[in-house]
Coordinates of C-alpha atoms and ligand atoms in Angstrom, one line a residue:
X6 CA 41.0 29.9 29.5
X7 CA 40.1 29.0 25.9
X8 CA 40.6 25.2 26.9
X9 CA 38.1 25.6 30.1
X10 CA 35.3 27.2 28.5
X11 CA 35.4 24.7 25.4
X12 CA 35.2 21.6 28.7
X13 CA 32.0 24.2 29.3
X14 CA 30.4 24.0 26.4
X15 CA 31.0 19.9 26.3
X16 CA 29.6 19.3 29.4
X17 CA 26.6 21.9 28.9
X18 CA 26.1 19.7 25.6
X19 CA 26.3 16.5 27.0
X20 CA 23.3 17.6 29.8
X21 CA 21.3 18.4 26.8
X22 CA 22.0 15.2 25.3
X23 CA 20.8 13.5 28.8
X24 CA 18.0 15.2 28.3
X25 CA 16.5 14.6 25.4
X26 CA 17.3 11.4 25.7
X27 CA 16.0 10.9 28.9
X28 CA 13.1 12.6 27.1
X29 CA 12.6 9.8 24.1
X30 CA 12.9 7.4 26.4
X31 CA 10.1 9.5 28.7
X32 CA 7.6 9.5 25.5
X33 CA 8.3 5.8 24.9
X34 CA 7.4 4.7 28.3
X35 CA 4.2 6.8 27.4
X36 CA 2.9 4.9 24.7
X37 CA 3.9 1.6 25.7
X38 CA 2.0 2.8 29.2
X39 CA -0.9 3.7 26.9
X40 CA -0.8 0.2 24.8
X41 CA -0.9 -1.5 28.3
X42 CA -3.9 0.2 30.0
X43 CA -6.2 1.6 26.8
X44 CA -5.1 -1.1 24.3
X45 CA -4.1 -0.1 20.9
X46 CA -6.2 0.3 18.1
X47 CA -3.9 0.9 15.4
X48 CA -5.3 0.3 11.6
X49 CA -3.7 -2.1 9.8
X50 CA -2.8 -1.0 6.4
X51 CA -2.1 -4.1 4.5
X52 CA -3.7 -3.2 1.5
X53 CA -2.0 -1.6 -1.8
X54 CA -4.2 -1.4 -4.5
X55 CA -5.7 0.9 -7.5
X56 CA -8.6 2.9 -5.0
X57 CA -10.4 1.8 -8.6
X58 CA -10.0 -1.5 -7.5
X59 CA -10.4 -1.4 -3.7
X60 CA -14.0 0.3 -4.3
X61 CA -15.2 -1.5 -6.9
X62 CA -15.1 -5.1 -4.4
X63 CA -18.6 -5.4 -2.6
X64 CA -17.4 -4.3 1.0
X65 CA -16.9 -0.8 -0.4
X66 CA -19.4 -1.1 -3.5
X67 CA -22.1 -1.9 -1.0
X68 CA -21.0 -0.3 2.3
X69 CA -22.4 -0.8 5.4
X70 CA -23.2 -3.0 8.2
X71 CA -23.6 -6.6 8.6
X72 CA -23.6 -9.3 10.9
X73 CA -20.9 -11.5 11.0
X74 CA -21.6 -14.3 13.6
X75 CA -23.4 -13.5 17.1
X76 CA -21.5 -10.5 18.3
X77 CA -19.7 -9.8 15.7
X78 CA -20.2 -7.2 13.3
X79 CA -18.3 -5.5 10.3
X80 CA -19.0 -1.9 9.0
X81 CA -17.9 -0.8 5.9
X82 CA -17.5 3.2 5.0
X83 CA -16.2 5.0 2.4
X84 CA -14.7 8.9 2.6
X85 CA -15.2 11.0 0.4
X86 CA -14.9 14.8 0.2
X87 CA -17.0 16.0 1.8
X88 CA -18.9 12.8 3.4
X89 CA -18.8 9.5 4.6
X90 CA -21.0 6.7 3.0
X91 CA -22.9 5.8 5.0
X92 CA -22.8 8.8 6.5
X93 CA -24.7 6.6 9.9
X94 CA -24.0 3.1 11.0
X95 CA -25.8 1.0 13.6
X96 CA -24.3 -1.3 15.4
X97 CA -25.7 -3.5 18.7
X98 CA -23.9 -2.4 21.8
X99 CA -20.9 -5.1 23.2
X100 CA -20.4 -6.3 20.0
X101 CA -16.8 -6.6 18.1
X102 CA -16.8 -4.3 15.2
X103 CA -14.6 -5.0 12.6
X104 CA -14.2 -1.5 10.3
X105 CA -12.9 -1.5 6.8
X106 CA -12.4 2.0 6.0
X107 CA -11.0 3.4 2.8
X108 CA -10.9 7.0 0.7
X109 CA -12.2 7.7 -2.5
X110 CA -10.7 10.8 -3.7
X111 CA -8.1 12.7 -1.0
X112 CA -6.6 11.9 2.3
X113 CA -9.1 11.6 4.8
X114 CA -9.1 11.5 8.7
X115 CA -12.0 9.0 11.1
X116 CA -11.8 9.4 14.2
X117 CA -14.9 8.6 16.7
X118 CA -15.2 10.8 19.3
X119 CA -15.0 9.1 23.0
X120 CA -12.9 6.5 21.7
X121 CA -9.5 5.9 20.6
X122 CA -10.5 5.3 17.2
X123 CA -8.4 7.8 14.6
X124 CA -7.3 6.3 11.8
X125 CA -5.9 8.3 8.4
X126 CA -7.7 7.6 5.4
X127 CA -5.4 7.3 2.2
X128 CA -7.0 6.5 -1.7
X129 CA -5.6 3.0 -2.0
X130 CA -5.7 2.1 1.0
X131 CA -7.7 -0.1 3.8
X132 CA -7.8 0.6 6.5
X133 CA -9.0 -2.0 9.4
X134 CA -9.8 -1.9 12.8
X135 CA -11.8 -3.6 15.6
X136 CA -13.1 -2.0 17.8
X137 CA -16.0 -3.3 21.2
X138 CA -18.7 -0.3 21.9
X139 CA -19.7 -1.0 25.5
X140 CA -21.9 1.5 26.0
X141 CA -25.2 2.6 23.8
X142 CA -25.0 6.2 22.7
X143 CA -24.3 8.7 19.3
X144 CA -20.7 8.6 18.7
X145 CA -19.7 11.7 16.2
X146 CA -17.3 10.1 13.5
X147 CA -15.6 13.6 12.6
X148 CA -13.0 14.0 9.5
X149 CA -9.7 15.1 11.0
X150 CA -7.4 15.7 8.3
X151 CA -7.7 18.8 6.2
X152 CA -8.9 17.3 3.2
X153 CA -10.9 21.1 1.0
X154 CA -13.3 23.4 1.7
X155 CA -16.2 21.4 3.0
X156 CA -13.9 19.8 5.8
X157 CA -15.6 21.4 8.5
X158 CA -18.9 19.9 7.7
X159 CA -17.3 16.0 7.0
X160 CA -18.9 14.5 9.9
X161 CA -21.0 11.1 10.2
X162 CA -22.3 9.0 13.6
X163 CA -22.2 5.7 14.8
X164 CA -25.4 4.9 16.7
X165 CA -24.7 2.6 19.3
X166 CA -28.0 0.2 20.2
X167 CA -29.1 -2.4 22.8
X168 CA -28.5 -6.1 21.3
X169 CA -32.2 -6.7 20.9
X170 CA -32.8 -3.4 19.5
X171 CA -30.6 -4.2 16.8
X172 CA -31.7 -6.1 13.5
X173 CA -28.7 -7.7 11.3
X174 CA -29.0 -6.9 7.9
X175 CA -27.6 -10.2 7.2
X176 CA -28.2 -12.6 9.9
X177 CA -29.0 -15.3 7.1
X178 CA -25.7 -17.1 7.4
X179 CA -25.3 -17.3 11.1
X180 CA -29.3 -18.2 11.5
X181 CA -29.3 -21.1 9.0
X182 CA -26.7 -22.9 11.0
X183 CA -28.4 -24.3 14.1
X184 CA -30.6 -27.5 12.7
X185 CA -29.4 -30.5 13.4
X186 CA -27.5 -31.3 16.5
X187 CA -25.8 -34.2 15.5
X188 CA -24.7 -33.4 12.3
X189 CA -21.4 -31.9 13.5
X190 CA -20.4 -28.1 13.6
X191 CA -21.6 -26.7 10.9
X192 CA -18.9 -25.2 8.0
X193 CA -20.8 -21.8 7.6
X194 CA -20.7 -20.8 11.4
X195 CA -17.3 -21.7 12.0
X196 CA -16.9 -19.5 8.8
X197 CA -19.0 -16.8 9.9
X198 CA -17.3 -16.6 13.6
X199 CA -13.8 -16.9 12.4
X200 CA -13.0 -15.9 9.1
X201 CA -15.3 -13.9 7.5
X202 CA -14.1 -10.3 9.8
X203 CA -11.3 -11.3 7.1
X204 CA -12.0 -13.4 4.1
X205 CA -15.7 -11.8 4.0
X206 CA -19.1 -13.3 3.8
X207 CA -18.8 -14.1 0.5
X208 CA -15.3 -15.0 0.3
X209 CA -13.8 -13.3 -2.0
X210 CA -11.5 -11.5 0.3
X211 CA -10.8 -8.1 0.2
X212 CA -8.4 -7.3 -2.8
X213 CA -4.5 -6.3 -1.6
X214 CA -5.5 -7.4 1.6
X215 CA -7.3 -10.5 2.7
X216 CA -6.9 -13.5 0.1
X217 CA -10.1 -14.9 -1.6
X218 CA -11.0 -18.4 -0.3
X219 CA -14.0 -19.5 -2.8
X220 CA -12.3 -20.6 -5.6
X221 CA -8.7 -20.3 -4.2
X222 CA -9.4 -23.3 -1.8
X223 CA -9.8 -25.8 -4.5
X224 CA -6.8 -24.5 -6.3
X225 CA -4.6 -25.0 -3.5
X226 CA -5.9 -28.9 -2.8
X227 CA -5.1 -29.5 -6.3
X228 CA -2.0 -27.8 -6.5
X229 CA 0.1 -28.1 -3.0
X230 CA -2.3 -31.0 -1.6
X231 CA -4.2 -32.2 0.8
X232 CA -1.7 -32.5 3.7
X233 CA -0.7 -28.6 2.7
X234 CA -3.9 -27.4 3.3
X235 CA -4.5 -29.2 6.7
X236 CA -1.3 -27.5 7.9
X237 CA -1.9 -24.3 6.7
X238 CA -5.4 -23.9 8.6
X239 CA -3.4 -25.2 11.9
X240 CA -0.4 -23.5 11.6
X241 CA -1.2 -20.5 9.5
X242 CA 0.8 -19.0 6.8
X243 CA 3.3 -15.6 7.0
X244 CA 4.9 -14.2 4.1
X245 CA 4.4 -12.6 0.7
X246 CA 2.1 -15.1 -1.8
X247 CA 0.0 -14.4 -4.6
X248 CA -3.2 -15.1 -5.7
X249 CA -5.0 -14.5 -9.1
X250 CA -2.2 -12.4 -9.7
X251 CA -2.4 -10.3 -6.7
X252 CA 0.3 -10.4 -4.1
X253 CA -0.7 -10.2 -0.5
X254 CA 1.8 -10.1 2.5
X255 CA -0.1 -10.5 5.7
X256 CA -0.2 -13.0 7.8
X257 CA -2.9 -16.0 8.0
X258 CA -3.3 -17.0 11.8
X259 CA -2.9 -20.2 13.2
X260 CA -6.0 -22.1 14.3
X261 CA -5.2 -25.3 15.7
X262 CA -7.9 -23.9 18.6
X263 CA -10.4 -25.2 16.5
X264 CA -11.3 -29.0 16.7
X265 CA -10.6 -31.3 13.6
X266 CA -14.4 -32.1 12.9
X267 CA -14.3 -27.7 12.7
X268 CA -11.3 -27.5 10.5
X269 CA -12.9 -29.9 8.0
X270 CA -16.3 -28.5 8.2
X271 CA -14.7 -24.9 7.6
X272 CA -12.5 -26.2 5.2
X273 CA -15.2 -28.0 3.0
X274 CA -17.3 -24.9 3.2
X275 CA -14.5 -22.9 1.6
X276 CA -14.7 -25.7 -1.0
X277 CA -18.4 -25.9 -1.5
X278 CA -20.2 -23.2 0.4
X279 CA -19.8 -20.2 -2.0
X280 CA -22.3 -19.7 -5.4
X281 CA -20.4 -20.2 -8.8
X282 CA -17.1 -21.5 -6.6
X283 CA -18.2 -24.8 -5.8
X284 CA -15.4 -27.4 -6.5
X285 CA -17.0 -30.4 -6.7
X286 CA -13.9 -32.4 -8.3
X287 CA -12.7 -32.2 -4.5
X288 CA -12.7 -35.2 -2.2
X289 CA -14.5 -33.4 1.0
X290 CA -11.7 -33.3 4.2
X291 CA -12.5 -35.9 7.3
X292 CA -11.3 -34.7 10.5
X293 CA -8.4 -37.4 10.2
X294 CA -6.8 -35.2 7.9
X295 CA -6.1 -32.3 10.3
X296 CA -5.5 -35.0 13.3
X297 CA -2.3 -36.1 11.4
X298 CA -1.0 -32.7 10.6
X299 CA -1.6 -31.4 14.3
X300 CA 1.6 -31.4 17.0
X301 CA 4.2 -31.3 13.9
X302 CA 5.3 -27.6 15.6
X303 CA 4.9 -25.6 12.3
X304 CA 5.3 -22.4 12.3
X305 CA 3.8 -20.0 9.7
X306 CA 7.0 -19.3 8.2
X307 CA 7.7 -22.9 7.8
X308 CA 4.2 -23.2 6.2
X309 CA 5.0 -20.5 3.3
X310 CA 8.2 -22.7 2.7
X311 CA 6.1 -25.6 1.9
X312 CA 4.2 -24.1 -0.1
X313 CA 7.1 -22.3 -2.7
X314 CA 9.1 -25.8 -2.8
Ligands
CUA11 CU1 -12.4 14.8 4.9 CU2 -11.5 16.5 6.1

């Protein structure tokens, strides 16, 4: 008797176990379904710094929007109890938005309503995402995470506009480009399209996060050479390095998709293009230089290794 109800209470156990397992592996299939039909937005939180320092560099020190390249944006917001500042951003329908959002004080909560934007807000932290508007409209930003007595009223908007409705508050950089046809692509647009969502207009990078470039491209040339740099623009670079005496651990994309003329234009305007970082000790880079590096099969680990030998 005793031995039949204790095979009772196994096999009862053992159906509960199919169960919830059957249940993980349910609410797995769930999100991956989700990742494959809404896309994922999900922040990436690569930054660990002082919230001291991660406001005091201009993206947060000035927030806002501004033009990045032609349809591409970046907007900038900081949260603070019991606002967001700006507390409205504009930004031209169809565009890619690239948000850097961060907290001042408490843990904060940014979600847009009608989206699938909802991204946790931590002091210290930055938090980026891209995100395409494709159609015009208000968008409510609301605070989501309990953060004092004002929650409630924590809200802000994201006004969505028709492209020629839209002015860029900085559209400088990406109008400048286009004046002579046959000089080559031109360092500052290739900068502008590619690397600035990143490295920022006025490359300095984002601190914890996204390397500086002005200043730090001369430093490498000198220091780990030419051929180093070609392959690090082609192949990327993963792993932990440090710059300045900040250590960052993201990864730096490959972009062999670029042509070698754009590689050396982008490259010498990393070199010269930025005010009181202009190396002018460095030897400009041909295209040549970034032909011989190209088909070596690199990859951005093996990159990193190159660099710390
Ligand atoms: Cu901020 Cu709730």
């Amino acid at each position: 008797m005793r031995e039949r109800q204790h095979q009772q209470i196994a096999r009862w156990e053992r159906i509960w176990l199919a169960f919830s397992g059957l249940m993980t592996v349910m609410f797995i299939l769930l999100i991956a379904y989700n990742l494959a039909t809404e896309g994922g937005h999900i922040a990436q939180r690569t930054a660990k710094a002082s919230p001291e320092q991660i406001l005091a560099q201009d993206v947060f020190a000035n927030p806002g929007v501004r033009a990045l390249a032609p349809g591409r944006v970046q907007a900038s917001m900081v949260a603070r109890a019991f606002s967001f500042q700006p507390q409205d951003v504009r930004v031209p329908v169809g565009s890619e938005v690239t948000f850097y959002l961060t907290a001042s004080d408490v843990q904060h909560g940014f979600q847009i309503e009608r989206t699938n934007v909802n991204v946790q807000l931590i002091p210290g932290e930055i938090a980026r995402l891209v995100y395409t508007f494709d159609q015009p409209g208000s968008y409510r930003v609301t605070c989501n995470e309990y953060c004092g007595i004002g929650h409630h009223d924590m809200l802000g908007t994201v006004t969505v506009v028709p492209a020629s409705q839209w002015s860029a508050p900085a559209r400088a950089a990406a109008a400048a480009a286009d004046d002579d046809p046959d000089a080559g692509p031109d360092g500052a647009t290739v900068y502008a399209t590619h690397c600035a969502s990143c490295h920022q207009a006025n490359g300095r990078g984002v601190a914890g996060a996204f390397p500086p470039v002005a200043g730090h491209m001369a430093e490498l040339t000198r220091e780990q050479g030419r051929a180093y740099v070609a392959q690090m623009m082609l192949y990327g670079v993963q792993g932990p390095i440090e710059v300045e005496g900040t250590t960052y651990s993201g990864v730096m994309p490959a972009w062999s998709q670029l042509s070698d003329a754009e590689l050396a234009a982008v490259t010498n305007h990393a070199l010269t293009g930025f005010e009181g970082y202009e190396a002018d000790d460095v030897e400009p880079y041909a295209p040549d230089e970034f032909a011989e590096q190209r088909g070596l099969g690199l990859s951005a680990a093996d990159v990193l290794e190159r660099r710390n030998e």
